[in-house]
Structure formats: structure tokens, C-alpha cells
mmCIF file of C-alpha atoms and ligand atoms in Angstrom:
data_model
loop_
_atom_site.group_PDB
_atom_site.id
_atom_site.type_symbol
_atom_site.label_atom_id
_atom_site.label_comp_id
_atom_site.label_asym_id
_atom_site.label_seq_id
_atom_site.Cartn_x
_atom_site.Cartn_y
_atom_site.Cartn_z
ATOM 1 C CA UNK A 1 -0.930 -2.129 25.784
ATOM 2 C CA UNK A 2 -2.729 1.291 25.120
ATOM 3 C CA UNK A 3 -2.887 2.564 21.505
ATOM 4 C CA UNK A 4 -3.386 6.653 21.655
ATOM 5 C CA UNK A 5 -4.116 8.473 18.613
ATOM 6 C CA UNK A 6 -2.054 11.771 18.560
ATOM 7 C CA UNK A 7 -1.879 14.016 15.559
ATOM 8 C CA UNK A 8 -0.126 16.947 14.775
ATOM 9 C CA UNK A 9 3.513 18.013 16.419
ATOM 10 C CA UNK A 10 2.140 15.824 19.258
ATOM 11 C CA UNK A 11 1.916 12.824 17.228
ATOM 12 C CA UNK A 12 4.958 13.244 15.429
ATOM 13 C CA UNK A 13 7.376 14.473 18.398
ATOM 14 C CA UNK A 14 5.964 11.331 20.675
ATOM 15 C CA UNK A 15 6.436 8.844 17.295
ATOM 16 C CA UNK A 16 9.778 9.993 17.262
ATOM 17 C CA UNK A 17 10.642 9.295 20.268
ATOM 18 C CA UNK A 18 9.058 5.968 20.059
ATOM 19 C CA UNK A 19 11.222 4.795 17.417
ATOM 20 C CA UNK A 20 13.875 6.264 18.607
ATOM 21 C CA UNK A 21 14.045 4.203 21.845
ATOM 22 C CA UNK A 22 13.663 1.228 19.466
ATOM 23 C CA UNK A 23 9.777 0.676 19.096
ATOM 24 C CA UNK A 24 6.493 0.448 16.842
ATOM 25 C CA UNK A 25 4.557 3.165 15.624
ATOM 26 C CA UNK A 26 1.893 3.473 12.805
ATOM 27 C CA UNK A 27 2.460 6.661 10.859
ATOM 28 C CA UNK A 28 0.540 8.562 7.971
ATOM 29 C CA UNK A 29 1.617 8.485 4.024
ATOM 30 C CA UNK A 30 0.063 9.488 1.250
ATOM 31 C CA UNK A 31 -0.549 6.220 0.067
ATOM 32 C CA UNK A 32 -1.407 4.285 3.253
ATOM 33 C CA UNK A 33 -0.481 4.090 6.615
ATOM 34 C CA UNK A 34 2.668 2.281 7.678
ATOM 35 C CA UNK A 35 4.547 0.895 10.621
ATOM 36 C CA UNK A 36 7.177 1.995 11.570
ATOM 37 C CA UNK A 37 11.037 1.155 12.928
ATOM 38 C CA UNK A 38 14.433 2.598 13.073
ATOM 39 C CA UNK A 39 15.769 0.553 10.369
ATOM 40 C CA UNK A 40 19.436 0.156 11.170
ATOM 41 C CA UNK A 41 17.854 -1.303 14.348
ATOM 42 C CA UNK A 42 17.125 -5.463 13.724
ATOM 43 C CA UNK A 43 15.197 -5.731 17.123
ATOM 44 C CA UNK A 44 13.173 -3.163 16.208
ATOM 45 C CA UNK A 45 12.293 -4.153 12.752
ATOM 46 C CA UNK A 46 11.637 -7.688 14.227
ATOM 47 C CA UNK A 47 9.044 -6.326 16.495
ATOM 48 C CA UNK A 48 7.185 -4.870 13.294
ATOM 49 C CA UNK A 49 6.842 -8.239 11.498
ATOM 50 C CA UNK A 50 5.531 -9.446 15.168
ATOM 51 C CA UNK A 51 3.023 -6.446 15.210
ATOM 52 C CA UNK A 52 1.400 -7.497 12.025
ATOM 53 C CA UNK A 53 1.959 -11.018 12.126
ATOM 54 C CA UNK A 54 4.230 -10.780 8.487
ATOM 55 C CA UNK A 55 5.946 -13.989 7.656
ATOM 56 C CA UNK A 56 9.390 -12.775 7.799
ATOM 57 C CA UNK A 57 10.887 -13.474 4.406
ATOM 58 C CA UNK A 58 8.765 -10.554 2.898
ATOM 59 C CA UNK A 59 10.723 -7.441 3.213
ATOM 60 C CA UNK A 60 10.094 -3.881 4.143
ATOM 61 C CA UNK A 61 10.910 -0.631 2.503
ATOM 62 C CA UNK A 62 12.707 1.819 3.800
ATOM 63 C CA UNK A 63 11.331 5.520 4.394
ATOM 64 C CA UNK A 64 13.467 8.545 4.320
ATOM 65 C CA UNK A 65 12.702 12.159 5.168
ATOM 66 C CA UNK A 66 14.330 13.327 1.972
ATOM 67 C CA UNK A 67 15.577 12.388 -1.314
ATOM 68 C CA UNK A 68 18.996 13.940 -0.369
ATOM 69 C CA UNK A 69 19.075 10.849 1.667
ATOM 70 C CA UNK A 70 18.402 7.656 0.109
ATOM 71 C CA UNK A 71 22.492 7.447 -0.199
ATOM 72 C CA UNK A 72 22.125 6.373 3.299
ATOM 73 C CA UNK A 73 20.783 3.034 2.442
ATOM 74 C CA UNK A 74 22.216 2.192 -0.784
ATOM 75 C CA UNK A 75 25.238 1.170 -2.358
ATOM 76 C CA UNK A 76 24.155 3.590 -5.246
ATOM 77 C CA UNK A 77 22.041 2.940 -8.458
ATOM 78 C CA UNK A 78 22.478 3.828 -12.082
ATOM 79 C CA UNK A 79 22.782 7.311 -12.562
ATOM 80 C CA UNK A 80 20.413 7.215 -15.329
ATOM 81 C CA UNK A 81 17.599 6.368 -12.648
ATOM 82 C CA UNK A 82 18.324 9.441 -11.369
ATOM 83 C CA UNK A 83 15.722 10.940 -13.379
ATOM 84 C CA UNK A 84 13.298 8.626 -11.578
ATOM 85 C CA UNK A 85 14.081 10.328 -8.470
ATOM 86 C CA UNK A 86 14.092 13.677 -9.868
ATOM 87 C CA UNK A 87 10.369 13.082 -11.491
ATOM 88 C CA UNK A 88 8.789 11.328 -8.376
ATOM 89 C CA UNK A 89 10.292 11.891 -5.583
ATOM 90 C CA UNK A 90 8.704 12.774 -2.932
ATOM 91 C CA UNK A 91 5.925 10.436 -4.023
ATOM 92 C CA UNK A 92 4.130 7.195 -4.585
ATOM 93 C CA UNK A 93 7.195 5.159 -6.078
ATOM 94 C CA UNK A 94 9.513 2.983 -4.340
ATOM 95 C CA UNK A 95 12.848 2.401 -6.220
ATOM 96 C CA UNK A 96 14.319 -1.307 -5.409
ATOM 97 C CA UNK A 97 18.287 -0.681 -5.415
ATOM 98 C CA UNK A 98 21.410 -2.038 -4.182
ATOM 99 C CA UNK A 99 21.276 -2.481 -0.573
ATOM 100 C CA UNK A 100 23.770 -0.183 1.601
ATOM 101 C CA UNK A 101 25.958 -2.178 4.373
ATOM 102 C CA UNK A 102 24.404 -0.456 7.473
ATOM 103 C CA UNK A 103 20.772 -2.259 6.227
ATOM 104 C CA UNK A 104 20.049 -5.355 8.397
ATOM 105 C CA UNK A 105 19.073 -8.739 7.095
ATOM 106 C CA UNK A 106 15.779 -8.207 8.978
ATOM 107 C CA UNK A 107 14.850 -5.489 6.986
ATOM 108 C CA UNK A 108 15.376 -6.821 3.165
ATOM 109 C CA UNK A 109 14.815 -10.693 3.912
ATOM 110 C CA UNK A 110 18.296 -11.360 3.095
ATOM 111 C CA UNK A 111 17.771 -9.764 -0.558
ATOM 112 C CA UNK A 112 21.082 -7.791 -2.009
ATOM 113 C CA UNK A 113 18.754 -5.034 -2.619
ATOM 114 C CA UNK A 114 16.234 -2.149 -1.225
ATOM 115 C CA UNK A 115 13.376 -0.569 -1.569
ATOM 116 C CA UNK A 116 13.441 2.846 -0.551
ATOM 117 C CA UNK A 117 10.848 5.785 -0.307
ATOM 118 C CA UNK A 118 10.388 9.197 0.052
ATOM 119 C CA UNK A 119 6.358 10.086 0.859
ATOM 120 C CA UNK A 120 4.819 13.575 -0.030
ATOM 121 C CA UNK A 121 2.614 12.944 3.033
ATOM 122 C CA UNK A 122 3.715 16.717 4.920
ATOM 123 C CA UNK A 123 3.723 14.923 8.613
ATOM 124 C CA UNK A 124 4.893 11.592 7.384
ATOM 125 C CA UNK A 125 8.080 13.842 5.910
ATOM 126 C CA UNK A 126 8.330 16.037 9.436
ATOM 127 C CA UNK A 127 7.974 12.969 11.636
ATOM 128 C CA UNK A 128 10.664 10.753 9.256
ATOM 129 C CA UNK A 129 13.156 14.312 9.815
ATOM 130 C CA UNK A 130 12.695 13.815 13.684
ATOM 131 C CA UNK A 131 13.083 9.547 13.505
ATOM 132 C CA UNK A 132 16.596 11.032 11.997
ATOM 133 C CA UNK A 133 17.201 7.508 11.222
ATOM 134 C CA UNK A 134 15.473 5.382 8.094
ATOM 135 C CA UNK A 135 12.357 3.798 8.622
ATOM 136 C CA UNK A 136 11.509 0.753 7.740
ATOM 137 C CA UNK A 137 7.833 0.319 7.188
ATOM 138 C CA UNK A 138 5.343 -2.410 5.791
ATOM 139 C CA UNK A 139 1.158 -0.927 5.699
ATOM 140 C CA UNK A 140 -0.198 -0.622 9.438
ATOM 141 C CA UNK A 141 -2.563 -3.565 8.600
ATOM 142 C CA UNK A 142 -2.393 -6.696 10.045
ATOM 143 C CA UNK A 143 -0.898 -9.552 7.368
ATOM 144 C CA UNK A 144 -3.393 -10.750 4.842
ATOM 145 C CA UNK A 145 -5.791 -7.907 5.725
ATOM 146 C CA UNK A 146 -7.282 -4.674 3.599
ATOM 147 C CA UNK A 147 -4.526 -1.364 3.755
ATOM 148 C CA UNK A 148 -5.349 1.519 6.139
ATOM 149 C CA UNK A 149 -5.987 4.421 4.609
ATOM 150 C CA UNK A 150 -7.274 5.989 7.700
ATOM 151 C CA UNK A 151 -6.006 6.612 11.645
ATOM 152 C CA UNK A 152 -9.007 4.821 12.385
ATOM 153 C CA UNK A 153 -8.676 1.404 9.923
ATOM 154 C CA UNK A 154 -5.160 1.062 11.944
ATOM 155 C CA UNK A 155 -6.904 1.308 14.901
ATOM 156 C CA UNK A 156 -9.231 -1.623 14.191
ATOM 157 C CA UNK A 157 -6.282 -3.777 13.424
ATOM 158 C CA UNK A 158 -3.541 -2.520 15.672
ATOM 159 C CA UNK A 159 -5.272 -1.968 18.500
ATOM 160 C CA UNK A 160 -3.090 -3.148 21.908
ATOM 161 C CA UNK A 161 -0.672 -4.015 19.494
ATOM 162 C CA UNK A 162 1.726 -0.754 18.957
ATOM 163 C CA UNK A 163 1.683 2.298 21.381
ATOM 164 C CA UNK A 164 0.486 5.256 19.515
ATOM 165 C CA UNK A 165 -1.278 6.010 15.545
ATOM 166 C CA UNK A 166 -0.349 9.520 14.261
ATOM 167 C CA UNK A 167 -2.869 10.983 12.983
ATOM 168 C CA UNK A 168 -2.287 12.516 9.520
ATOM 169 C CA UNK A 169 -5.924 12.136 8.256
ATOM 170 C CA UNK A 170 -7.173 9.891 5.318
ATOM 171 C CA UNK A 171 -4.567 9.453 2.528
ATOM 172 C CA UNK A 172 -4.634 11.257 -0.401
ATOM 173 C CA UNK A 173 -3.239 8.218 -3.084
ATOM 174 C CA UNK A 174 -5.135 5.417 -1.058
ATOM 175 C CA UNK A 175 -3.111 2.540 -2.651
ATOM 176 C CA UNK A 176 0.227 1.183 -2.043
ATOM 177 C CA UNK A 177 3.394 3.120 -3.965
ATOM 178 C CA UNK A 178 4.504 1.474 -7.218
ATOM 179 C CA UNK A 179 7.188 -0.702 -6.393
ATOM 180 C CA UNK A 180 9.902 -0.461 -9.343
ATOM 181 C CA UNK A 181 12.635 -2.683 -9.522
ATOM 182 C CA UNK A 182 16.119 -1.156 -11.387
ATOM 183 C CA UNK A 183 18.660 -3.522 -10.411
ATOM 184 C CA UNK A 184 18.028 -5.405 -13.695
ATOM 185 C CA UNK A 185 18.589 -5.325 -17.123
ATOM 186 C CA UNK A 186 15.140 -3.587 -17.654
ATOM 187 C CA UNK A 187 12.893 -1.715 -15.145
ATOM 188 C CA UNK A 188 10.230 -4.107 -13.966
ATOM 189 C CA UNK A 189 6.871 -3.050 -11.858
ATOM 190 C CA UNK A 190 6.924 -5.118 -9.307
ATOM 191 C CA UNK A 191 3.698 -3.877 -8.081
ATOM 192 C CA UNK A 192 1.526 -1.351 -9.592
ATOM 193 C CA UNK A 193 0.702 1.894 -7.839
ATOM 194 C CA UNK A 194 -0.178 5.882 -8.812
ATOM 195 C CA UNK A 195 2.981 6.028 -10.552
ATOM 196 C CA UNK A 196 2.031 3.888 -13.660
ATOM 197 C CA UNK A 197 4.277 1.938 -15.521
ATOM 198 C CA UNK A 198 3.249 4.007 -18.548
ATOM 199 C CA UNK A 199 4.579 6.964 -16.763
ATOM 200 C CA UNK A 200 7.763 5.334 -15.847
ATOM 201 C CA UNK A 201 8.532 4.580 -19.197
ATOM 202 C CA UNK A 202 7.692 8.321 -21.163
ATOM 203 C CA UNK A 203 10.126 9.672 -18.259
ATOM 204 C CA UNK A 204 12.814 7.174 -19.096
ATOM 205 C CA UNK A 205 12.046 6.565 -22.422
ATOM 206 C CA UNK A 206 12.996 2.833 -22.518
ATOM 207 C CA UNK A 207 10.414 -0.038 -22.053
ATOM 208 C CA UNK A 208 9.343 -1.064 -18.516
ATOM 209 C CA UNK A 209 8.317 -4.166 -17.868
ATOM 210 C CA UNK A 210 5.049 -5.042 -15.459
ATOM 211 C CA UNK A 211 4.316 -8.239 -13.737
ATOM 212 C CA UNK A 212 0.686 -9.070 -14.417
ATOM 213 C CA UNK A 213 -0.410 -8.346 -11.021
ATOM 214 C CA UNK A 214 -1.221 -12.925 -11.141
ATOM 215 C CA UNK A 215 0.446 -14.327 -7.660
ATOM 216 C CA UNK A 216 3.548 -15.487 -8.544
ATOM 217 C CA UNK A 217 5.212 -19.120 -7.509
ATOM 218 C CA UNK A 218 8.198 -17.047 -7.390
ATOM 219 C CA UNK A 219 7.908 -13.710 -7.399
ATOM 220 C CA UNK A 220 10.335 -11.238 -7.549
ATOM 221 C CA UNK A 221 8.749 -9.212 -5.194
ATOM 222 C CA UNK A 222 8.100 -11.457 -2.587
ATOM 223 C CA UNK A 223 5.281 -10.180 -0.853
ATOM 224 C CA UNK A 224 3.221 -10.997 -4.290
ATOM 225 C CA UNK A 225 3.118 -14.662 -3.322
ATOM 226 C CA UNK A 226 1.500 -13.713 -0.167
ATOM 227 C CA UNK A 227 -2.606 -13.548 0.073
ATOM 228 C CA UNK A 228 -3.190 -9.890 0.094
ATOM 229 C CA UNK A 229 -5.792 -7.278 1.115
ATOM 230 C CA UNK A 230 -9.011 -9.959 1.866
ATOM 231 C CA UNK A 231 -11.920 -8.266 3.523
ATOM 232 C CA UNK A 232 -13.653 -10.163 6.364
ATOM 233 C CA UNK A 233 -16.526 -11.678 3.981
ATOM 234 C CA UNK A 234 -16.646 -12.892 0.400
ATOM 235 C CA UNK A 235 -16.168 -10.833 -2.976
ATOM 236 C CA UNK A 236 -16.179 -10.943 -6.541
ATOM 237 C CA UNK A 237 -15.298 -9.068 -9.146
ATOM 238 C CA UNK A 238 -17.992 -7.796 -11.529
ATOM 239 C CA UNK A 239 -17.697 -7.978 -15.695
ATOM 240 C CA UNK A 240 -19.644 -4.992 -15.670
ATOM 241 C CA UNK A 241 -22.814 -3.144 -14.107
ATOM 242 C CA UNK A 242 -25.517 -5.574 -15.400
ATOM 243 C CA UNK A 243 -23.854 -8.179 -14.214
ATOM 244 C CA UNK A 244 -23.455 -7.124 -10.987
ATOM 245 C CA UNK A 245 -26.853 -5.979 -10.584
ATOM 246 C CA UNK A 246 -27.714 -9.619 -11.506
ATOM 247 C CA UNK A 247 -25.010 -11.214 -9.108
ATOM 248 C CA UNK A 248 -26.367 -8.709 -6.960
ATOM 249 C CA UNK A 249 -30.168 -10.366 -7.011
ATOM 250 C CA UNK A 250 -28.712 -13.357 -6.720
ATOM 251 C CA UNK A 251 -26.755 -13.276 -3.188
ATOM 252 C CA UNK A 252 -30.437 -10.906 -2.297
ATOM 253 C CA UNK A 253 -32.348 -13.926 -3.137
ATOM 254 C CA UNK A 254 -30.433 -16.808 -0.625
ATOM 255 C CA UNK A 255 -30.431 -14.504 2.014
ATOM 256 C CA UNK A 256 -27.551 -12.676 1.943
ATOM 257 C CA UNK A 257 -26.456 -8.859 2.319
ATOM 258 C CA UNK A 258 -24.739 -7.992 -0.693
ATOM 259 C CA UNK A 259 -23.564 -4.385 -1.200
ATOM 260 C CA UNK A 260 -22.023 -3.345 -5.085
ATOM 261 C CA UNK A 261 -18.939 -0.653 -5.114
ATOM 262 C CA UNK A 262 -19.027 0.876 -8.283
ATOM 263 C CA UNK A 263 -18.059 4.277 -9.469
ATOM 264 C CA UNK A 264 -20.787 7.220 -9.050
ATOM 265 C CA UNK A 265 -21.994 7.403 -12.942
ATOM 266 C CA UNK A 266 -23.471 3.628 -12.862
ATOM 267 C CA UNK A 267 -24.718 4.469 -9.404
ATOM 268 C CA UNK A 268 -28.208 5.296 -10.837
ATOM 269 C CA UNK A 269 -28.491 1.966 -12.980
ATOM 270 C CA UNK A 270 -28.669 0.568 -9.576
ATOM 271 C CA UNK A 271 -32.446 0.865 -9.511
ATOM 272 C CA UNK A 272 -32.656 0.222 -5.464
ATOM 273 C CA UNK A 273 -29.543 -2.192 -5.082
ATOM 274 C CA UNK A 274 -27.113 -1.178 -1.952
ATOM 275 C CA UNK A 275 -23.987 0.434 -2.745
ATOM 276 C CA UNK A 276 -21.010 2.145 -2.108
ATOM 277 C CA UNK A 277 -19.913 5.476 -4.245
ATOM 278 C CA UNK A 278 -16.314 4.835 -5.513
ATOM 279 C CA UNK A 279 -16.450 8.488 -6.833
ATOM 280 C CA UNK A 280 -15.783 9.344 -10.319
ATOM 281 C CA UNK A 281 -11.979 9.994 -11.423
ATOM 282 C CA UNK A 282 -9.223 6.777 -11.287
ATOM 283 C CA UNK A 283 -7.628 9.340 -8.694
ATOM 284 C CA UNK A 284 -10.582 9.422 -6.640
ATOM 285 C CA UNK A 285 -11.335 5.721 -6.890
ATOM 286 C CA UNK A 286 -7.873 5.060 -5.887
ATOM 287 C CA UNK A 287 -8.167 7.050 -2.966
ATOM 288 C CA UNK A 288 -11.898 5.645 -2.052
ATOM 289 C CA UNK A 289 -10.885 1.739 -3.081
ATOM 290 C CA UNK A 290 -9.680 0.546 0.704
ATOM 291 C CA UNK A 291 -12.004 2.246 2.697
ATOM 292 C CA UNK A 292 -14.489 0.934 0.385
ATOM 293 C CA UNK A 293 -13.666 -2.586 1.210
ATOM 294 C CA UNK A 294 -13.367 -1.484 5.033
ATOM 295 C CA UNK A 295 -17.112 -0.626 4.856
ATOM 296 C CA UNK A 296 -18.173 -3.247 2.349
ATOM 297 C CA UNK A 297 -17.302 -6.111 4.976
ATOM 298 C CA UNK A 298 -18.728 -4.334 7.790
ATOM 299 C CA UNK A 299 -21.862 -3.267 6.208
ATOM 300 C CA UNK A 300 -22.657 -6.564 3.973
ATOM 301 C CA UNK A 301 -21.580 -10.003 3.787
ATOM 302 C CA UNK A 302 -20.798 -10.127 0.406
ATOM 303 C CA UNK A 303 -18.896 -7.502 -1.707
ATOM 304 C CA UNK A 304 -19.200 -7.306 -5.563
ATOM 305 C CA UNK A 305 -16.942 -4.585 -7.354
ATOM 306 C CA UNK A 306 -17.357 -3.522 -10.766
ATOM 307 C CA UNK A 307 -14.508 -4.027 -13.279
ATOM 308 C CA UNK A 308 -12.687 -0.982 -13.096
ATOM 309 C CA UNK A 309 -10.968 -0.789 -16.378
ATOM 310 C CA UNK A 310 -7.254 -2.222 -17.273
ATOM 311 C CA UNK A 311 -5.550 1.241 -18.226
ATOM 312 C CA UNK A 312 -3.333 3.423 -16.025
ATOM 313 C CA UNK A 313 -4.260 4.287 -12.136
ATOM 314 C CA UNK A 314 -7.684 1.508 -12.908
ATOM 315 C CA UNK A 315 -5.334 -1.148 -13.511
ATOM 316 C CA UNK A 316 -3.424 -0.659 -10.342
ATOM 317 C CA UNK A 317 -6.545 -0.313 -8.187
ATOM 318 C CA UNK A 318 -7.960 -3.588 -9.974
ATOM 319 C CA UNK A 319 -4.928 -5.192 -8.908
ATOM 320 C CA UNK A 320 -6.088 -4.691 -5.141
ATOM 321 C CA UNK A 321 -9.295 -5.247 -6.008
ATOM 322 C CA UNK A 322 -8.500 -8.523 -8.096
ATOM 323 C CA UNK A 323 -6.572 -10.137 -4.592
ATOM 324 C CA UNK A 324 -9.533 -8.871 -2.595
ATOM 325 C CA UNK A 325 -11.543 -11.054 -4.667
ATOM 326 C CA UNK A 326 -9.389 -13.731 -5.039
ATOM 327 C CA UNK A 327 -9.196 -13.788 -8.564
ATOM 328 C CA UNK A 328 -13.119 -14.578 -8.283
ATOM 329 C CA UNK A 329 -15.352 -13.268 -11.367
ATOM 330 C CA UNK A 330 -18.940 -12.916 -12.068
HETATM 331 O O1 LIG B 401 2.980 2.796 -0.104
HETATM 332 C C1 LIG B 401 3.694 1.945 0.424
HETATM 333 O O2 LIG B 401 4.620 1.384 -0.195
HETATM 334 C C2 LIG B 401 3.406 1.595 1.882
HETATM 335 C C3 LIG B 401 3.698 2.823 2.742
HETATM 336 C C4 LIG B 401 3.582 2.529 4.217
HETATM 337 O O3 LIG B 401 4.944 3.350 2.418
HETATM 338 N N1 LIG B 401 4.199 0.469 2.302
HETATM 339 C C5 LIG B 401 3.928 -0.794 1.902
HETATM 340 O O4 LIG B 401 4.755 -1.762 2.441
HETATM 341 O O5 LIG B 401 3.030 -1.081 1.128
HETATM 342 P P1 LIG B 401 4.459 -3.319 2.385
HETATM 343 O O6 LIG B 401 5.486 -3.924 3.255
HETATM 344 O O7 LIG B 401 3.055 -3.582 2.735
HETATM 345 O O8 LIG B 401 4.763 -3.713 0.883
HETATM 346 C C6 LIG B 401 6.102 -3.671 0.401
HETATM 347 C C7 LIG B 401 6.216 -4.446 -0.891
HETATM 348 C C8 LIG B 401 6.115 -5.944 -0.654
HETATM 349 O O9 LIG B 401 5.395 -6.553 -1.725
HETATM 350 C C9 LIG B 401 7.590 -6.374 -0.682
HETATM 351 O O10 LIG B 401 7.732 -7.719 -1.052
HETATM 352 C C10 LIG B 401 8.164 -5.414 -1.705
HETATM 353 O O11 LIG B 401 7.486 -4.197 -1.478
HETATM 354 N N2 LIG B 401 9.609 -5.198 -1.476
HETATM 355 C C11 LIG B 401 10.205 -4.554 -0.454
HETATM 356 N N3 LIG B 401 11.557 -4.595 -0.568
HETATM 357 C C12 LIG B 401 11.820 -5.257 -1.704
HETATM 358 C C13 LIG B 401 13.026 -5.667 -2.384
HETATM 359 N N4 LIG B 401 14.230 -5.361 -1.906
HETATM 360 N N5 LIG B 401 12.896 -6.361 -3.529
HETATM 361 C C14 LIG B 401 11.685 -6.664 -4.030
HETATM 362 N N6 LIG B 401 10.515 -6.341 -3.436
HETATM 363 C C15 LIG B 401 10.580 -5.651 -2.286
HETATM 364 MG MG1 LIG B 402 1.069 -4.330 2.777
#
């Protein structure tokens, strides 16, 4: 199979279509790309877990145009969540809710419940409006591998896979959206994102719990027991600059290519080390973090990241970072 690139009205009107008729396309967000499938359709959703190669007991969140909408999918939630929706919708959050009766099996795993979505992504909202059905959608990469943040990391993945990649340019968030359970007593982060839990919990003001970002025996989110985001080649996770300038040395001095990502002010403690700029904000880290990785493991053959920091958007990007490195420190 061919895989075009389209963007613009192009890309969306001919993704449209493609789901539509009941197949795969990989679609722009403002987190990362996704794939997507009419989700009341199960064939379709099946052939998504096929495309990526997803064990199918990890389920997908739904996508909606609009936050008008998300009664579509739902049996309803707790109307004092609706402030949730109000605050970040469209956005970077996914709320997991009671499932509505038109949602397949395929696309939840089974679960009672959903997670559904409304990106900010401009395209991603005018292409979901012509899908006029809900889209269910995991990340465009292939299972196990690093998030696309780009037209072109889906490529390198998806290629022959799906049909067509619209092209909305490189995403703005760069990680995955929060995932926030409310079907519970408390709210629980089931996976961290731009929307941090600290966030969630001013808006509500109630406590919101967070899972560690540790893979869970059995996590409530059950994609967290899944290896996640591994580049191609080895990587650790640095305590700090020194100490990845001295991991650093060592990889140099048995013969490896080691590269450092680190953010822009320790770039010039670096002396002549190789490295990649993760920029300077959490924002623009966040944004930089995957294609980072995507360059680290074609460029070197052995990443080492600095510690980011444990606070707010930092934390959420070290959780990526932490799986890419499987849980490996220096
Ligand atoms: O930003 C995003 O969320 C991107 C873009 C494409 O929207 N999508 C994405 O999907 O990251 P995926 O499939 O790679 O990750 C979805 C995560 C998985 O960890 C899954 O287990 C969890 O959300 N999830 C989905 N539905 C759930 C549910 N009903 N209950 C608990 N966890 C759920
Ligand atoms: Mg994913």
C-alpha cells in the first residue's frame, strides 16, 4: 500500500472519506499524531490495533469534533466535572467516563468506561467535523515505539501500513494528553500530560490523585503496563549535567556515539560533548522531547537525557523520558 501525505482541505476532505468508508488514517493533534477510525465501527477500529501492532486489551480514546458532543459516547458523568470540560476543553485532557451503548467492545477493551477528547489542533477539529462520526484513535506510532509529533515520524513507522498522513505540521504540546480518570471516588491521573494534576485540582478544588508514572502490575490505565516510547538504541537518564558529561566520556571512551539532550542553558557546560537543544521553557521541552528521541537514535547509539525536574509539565515529560530509558539512571 501507498502512504500519501496530504495537508490542508486536501488532507482532511480525503481522511474523511477514508474513515468514512471504514479505514485507517493518521491525523494531526496538538499533542501527537493519532490513528484514526470511525469508532462506532468494530472492523474499523480492529484494523487500527493491526496497523500498529497494539495488543488489543489496551484501549483507545475517542476523538470528537466538539465538546457539544462527547454526549455521544457517554452515558453521562458527574455534573461537577463539568467544570473540567469547561476549563480544558478543547485541549490536552482526556476525561475517562461512563461508556455510551453505541461504543464497541473493540474500542474500550471491554472496560465500562471511556476516554474521550476534544483536540485544539485547528485541522484535527475540521477533519473530526467531516469524519461526522467519533474517532477512535491511539498515537500514529507503531506499539512500543517513540510518539509522532511530526507528518514525517508517522511516516517512518506507518509507512505501507495506512493510506494517507494529514499533514497538520509539528505539534504544538508534543506529549500525550493527560489522561484523567472521574469514574471514581477521587480524580486519579492516569497518565500525566500538559494538563497537570496540579491544575486539575485548583480548578476543582478537591485532591487529585496521580499514579507515579512506575509500570503498574495492574494498572488502571492499561496501556501503563505496556513498554512505552523506546528509541531504537540504549538510554539513560542523567542525575544531572556533570553526570552526564561523565556518562557521556564514558560510552566516548568504548567506542560508542553518545549524544546528551539537555535543555539550552547547560548546553554550554558541554565543553565539546554532542547534543541535542531541548530548548528552554517545560512548554518548549515538552514540545521538543519526542523528536528529540527521534533524532537521538538516529544520530547516536546511545541517548543520555538530563533529569528534567519532578514539578508540573517536567514531571510529565520525565515520565516519557523515564520509559524511554527504562527506568535506567546514571
Ligand atoms: O494525546 C493523546 O491522547 C493521543 C492523541 C492521538 O489524541 N492519543 C493517545 O492514545 O495517546 P494512546 O492510545 O496512545 O494512549 C491512550 C491511553 C492508554 O494508556 C490507554 O490505556 C488509556 O489512554 N485509556 C484509554 N481508554 C481508557 C479507559 N477507558 N480507561 C482507562 N484508560 C484508558
Ligand atoms: Mg501511544
Amino acid at each position: 500500500m501507498e502512504t500519501k501525505i496530504l495537508s490542508g482541505e486536501q488532507g482532511i476532505k480525503a481522511g474523511a472519506e477514508i474513515v468514512r468508508a471504514g479505514g485507517v488514517v493518521a491525523f494531526p493533534t496538538e499533542t501527537v499524531y493519532g490513528l484514526a477510525a470511525n469508532a462506532f465501527d468494530p472492523q474499523a477500529v480492529r484494523a487500527v490495533f493491526a496497523a500498529k501492532g497494539r495488543p488489543m486489551d489496551n484501549p483507545l480514546i475517542v476523538h470528537l469534533p466538539d465538546k457539544n458532543q462527547i454526549g455521544r459516547v457517554t452515558r453521562g458523568y458527574d455534573k461537577k466535572y463539568e467544570v473540567l470540560v469547561e476549563t480544558f476543553m478543547p485541549g490536552p485532557l482526556t476525561l475517562v467516563v461512563p461508556r455510551g451503548s453505541d461504543i464497541p467492545d473493540e474500542v474500550t477493551a471491554g472496560l465500562d468506561t471511556v476516554g474521550v477528547r476534544v483536540p485544539s489542533h485547528p485541522v484535527c477539529a475540521r477533519f473530526l467535523a467531516a469524519c461526522g462520526v467519533p474517532v477512535a484513535a491511539p498515537s500514529a506510532n507503531l506499539s512500543t515505539r517513540i510518539s509522532p509529533t511530526s507528518a514525517r515520524h508517522v511516516f517512518e513507522d506507518m509507512n505501507g501500513r495506512i493510506p494517507l498522513i494529514i499533514d497538520g505540521g509539528e505539534c504544538e504540546v508534543g506529549i500525550e494528553s493527560t489522561v484523567l480518570d472521574i469514574t471514581g471516588e477521587a480524580p486519579v491521573v492516569l497518565r500525566p500530560g500538559a494538563v497537570t494534576a496540579e491544575m486539575i485540582a485548583h480548578v476543582l478544588g478537591e485532591d487529585v490523585k496521580s499514579h507515579s508514572g512506575k509500570v503498574l502490575a495492574a494498572a488502571p490505565a492499561p496501556g501503563m503496563k505496556y513498554k512505552h516510547y523506546a528509541p531504537a538504541c540504549e538510554c539513560v537518564v542523567a542525575e544531572n549535567i556533570s553526570s552526564a558529561l561523565a556518562c557521556y566520556e564514558r560510552q566516548k571512551n568504548a567506542g560508542k556515539n553518545p549524544v546528551i539532550l539537555c535543555r539550552g542553558e547547560h548546553a554550554a557546560m558541554l565543553g565539546g560533548a554532542r547534543f541535542i537543544n531541548l530548548g528552554g521553557t517545560d512548554e518548549e521541552v515538552c514540545r521538543n522531547v519526542y523528536a528529540a528521541l527521534h533524532k537521538g537514535e538516529k544520530t547516536a547509539d546511545f541517548i543520555i537525557c538530563e533529569d528534567l525536574g519532578d514539578r508540573g509539565v517536567a514531571a510529565s515529560v520525565m515520565n516519557r523520558v523515564n520509559k524511554a530509558a527504562g527506568g535506567k539512571r546514571v
